[in-house]
PDB file of C-alpha atoms in Angstrom:
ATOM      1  CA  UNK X   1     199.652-104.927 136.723  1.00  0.00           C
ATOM      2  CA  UNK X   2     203.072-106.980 138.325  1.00  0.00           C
ATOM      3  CA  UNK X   3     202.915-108.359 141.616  1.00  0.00           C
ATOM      4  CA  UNK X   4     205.315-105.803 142.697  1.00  0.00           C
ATOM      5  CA  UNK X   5     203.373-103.465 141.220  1.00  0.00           C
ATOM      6  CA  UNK X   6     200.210-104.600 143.459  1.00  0.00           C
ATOM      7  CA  UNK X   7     202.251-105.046 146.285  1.00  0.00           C
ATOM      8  CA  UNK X   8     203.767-101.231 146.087  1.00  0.00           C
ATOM      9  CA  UNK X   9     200.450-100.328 145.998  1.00  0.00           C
ATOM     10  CA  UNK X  10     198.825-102.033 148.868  1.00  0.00           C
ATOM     11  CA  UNK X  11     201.780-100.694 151.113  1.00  0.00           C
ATOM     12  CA  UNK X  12     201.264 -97.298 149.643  1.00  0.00           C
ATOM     13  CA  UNK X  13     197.591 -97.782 150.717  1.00  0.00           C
ATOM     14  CA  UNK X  14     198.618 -98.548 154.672  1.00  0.00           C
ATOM     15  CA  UNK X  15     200.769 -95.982 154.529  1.00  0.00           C
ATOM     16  CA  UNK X  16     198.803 -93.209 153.516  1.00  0.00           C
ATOM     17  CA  UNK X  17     197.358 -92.015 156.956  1.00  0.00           C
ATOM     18  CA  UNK X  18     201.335 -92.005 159.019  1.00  0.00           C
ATOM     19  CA  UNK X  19     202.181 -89.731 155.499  1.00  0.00           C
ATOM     20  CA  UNK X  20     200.142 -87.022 156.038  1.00  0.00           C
ATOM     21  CA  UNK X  21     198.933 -85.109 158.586  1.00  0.00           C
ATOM     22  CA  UNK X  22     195.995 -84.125 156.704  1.00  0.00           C
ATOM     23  CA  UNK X  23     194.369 -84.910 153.468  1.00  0.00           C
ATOM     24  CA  UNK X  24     192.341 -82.965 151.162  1.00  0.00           C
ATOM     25  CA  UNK X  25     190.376 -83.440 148.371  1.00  0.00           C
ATOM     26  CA  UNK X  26     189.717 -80.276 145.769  1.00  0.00           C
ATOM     27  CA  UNK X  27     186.267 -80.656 144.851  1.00  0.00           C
ATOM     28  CA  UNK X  28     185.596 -80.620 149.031  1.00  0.00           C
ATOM     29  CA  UNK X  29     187.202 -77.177 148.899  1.00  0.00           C
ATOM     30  CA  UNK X  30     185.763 -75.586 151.616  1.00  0.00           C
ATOM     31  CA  UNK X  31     185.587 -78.779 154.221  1.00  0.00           C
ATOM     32  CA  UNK X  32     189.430 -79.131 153.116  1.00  0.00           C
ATOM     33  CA  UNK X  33     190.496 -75.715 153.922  1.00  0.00           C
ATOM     34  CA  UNK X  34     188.343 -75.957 157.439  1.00  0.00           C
ATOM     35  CA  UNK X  35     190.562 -79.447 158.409  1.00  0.00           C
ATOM     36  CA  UNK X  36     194.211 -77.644 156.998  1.00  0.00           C
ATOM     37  CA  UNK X  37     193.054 -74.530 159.049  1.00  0.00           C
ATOM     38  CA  UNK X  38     192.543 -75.791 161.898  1.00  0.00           C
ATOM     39  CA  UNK X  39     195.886 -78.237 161.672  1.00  0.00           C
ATOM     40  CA  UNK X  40     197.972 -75.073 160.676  1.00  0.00           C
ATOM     41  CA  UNK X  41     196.310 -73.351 163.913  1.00  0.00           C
ATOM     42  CA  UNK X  42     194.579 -70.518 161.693  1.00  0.00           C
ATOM     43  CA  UNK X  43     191.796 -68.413 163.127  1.00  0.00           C
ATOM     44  CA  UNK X  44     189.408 -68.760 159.795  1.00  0.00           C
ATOM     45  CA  UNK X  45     189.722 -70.485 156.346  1.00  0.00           C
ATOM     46  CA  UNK X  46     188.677 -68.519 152.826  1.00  0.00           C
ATOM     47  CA  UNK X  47     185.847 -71.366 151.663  1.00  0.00           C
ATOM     48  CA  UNK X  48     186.949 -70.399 147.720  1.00  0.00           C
ATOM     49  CA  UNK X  49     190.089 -68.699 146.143  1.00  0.00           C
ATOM     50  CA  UNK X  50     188.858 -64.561 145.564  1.00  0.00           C
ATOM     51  CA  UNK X  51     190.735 -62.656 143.810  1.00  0.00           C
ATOM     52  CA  UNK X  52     191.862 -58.978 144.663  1.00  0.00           C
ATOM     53  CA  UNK X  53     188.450 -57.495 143.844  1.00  0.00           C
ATOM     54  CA  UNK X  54     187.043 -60.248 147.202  1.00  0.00           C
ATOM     55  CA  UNK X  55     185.342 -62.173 143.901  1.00  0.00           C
ATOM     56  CA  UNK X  56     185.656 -66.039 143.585  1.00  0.00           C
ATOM     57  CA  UNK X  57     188.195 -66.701 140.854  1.00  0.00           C
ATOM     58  CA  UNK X  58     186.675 -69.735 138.682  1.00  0.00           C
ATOM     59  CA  UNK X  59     189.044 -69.760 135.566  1.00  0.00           C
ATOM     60  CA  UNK X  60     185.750 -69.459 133.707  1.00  0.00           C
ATOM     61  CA  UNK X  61     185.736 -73.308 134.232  1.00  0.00           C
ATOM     62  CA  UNK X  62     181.587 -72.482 134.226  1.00  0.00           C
ATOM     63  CA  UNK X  63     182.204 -72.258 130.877  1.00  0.00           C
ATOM     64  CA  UNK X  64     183.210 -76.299 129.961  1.00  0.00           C
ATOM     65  CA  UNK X  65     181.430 -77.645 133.026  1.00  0.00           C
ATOM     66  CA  UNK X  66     178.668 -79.664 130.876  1.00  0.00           C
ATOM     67  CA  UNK X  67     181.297 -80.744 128.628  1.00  0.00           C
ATOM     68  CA  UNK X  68     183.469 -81.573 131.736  1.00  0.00           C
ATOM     69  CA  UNK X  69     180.654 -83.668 133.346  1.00  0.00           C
ATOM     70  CA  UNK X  70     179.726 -85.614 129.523  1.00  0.00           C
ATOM     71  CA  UNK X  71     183.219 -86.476 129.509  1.00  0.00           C
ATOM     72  CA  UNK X  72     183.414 -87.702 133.133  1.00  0.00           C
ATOM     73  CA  UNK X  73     180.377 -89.909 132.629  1.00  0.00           C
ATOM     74  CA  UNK X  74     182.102 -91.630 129.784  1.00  0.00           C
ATOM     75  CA  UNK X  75     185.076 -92.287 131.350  1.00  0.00           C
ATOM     76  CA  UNK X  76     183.504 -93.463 134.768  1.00  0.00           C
ATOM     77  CA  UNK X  77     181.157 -96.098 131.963  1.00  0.00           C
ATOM     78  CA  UNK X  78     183.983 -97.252 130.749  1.00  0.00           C
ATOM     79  CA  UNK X  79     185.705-100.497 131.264  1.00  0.00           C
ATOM     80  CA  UNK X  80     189.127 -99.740 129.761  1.00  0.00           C
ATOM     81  CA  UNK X  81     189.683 -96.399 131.210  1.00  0.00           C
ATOM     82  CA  UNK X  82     189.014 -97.937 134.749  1.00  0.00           C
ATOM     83  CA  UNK X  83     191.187-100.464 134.115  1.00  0.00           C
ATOM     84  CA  UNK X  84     194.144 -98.191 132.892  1.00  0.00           C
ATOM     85  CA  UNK X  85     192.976 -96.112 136.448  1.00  0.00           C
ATOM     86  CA  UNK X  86     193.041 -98.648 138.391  1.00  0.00           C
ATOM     87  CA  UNK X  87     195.681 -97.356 140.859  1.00  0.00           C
ATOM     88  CA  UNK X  88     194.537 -94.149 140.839  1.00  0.00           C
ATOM     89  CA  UNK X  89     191.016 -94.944 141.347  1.00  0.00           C
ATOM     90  CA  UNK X  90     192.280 -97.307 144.908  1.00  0.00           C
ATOM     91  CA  UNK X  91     194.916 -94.249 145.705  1.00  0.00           C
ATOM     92  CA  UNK X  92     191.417 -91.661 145.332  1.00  0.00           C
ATOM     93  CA  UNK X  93     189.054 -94.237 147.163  1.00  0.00           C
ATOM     94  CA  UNK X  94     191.784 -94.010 150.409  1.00  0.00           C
ATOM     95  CA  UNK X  95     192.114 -90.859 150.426  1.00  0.00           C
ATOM     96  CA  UNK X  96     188.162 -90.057 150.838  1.00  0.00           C
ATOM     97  CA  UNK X  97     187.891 -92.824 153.226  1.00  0.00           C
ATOM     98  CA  UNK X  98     190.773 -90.883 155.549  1.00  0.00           C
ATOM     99  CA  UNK X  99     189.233 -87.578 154.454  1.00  0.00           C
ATOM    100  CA  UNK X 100     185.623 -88.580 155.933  1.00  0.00           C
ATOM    101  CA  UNK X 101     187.565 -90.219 158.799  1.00  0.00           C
ATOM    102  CA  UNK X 102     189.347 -86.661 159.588  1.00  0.00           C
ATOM    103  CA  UNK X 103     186.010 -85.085 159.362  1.00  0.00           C
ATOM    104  CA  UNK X 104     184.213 -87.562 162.209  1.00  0.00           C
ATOM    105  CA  UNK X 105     187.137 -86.814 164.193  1.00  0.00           C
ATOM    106  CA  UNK X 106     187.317 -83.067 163.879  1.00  0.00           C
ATOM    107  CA  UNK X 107     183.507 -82.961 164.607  1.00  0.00           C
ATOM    108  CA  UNK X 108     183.797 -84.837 167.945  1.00  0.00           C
ATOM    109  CA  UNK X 109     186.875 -83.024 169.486  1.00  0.00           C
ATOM    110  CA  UNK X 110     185.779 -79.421 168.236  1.00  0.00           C
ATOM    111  CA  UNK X 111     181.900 -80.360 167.928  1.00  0.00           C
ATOM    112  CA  UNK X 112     182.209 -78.683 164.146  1.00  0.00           C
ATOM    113  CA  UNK X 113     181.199 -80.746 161.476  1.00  0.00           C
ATOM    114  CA  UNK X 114     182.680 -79.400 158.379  1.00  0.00           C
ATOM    115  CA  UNK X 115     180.334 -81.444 156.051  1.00  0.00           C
ATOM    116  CA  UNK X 116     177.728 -78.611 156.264  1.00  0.00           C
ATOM    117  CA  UNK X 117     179.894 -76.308 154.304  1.00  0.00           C
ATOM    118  CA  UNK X 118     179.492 -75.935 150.477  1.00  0.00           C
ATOM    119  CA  UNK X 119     181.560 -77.992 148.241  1.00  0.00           C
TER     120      UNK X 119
END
């Protein structure tokens, strides 16, 4: 919470896009492998991890997913744990806004939209 703290962070910000050449975000799985398989010049993209057996490997994370989500909820409602996020949460809200960006832009030169595919 310094001022060179802030300022570190607002020139991380404008720096984010000339860092990467592209971004993705995990729970976009599937429209993140499209954009990194098209950048790495790939001919298709797996939309989830499968294990040898071709099955989608899930770490039985089904298993925790409502307790997951309650926790989630509490920590997005509450004040102090934004607060202590802070950075993060501006670092996460960049990197979506360049993540949609890279998805209007690989719809109008390939004419592909990527948001159609599951999550």
């Amino acid at each position: 919470h310094t001022a060179a703290g802030r300022e570190a962070l607002a020139g991380l910000l404008e720096e984010l896009p000339r860092m990467f050449a592209v971004l993705g975000i995990t729970e976009r799985w599937a429209q993140s492998m499209g954009l990194f398989t098209e950048a790495l010049g790939f001919d298709e993209f797996a939309s989830a991890p499968t294990g040898a057996a071709g099955r989608r490997v899930t770490h039985g994370s089904e298993r925790w997913a409502g307790r997951a989500a309650e926790l989630r909820e509490r920590a997005t409602n509450s004040s102090r744990v934004r607060e202590l996020l802070a950075a993060d949460l501006a670092i996460y809200a960049r990197i979506v806004e360049l993540f949609e960006r890279q998805l209007d832009v690989h719809a109008e030169l390939t004419g592909v939209d990527l948001r159609g595919r599951l999550h």
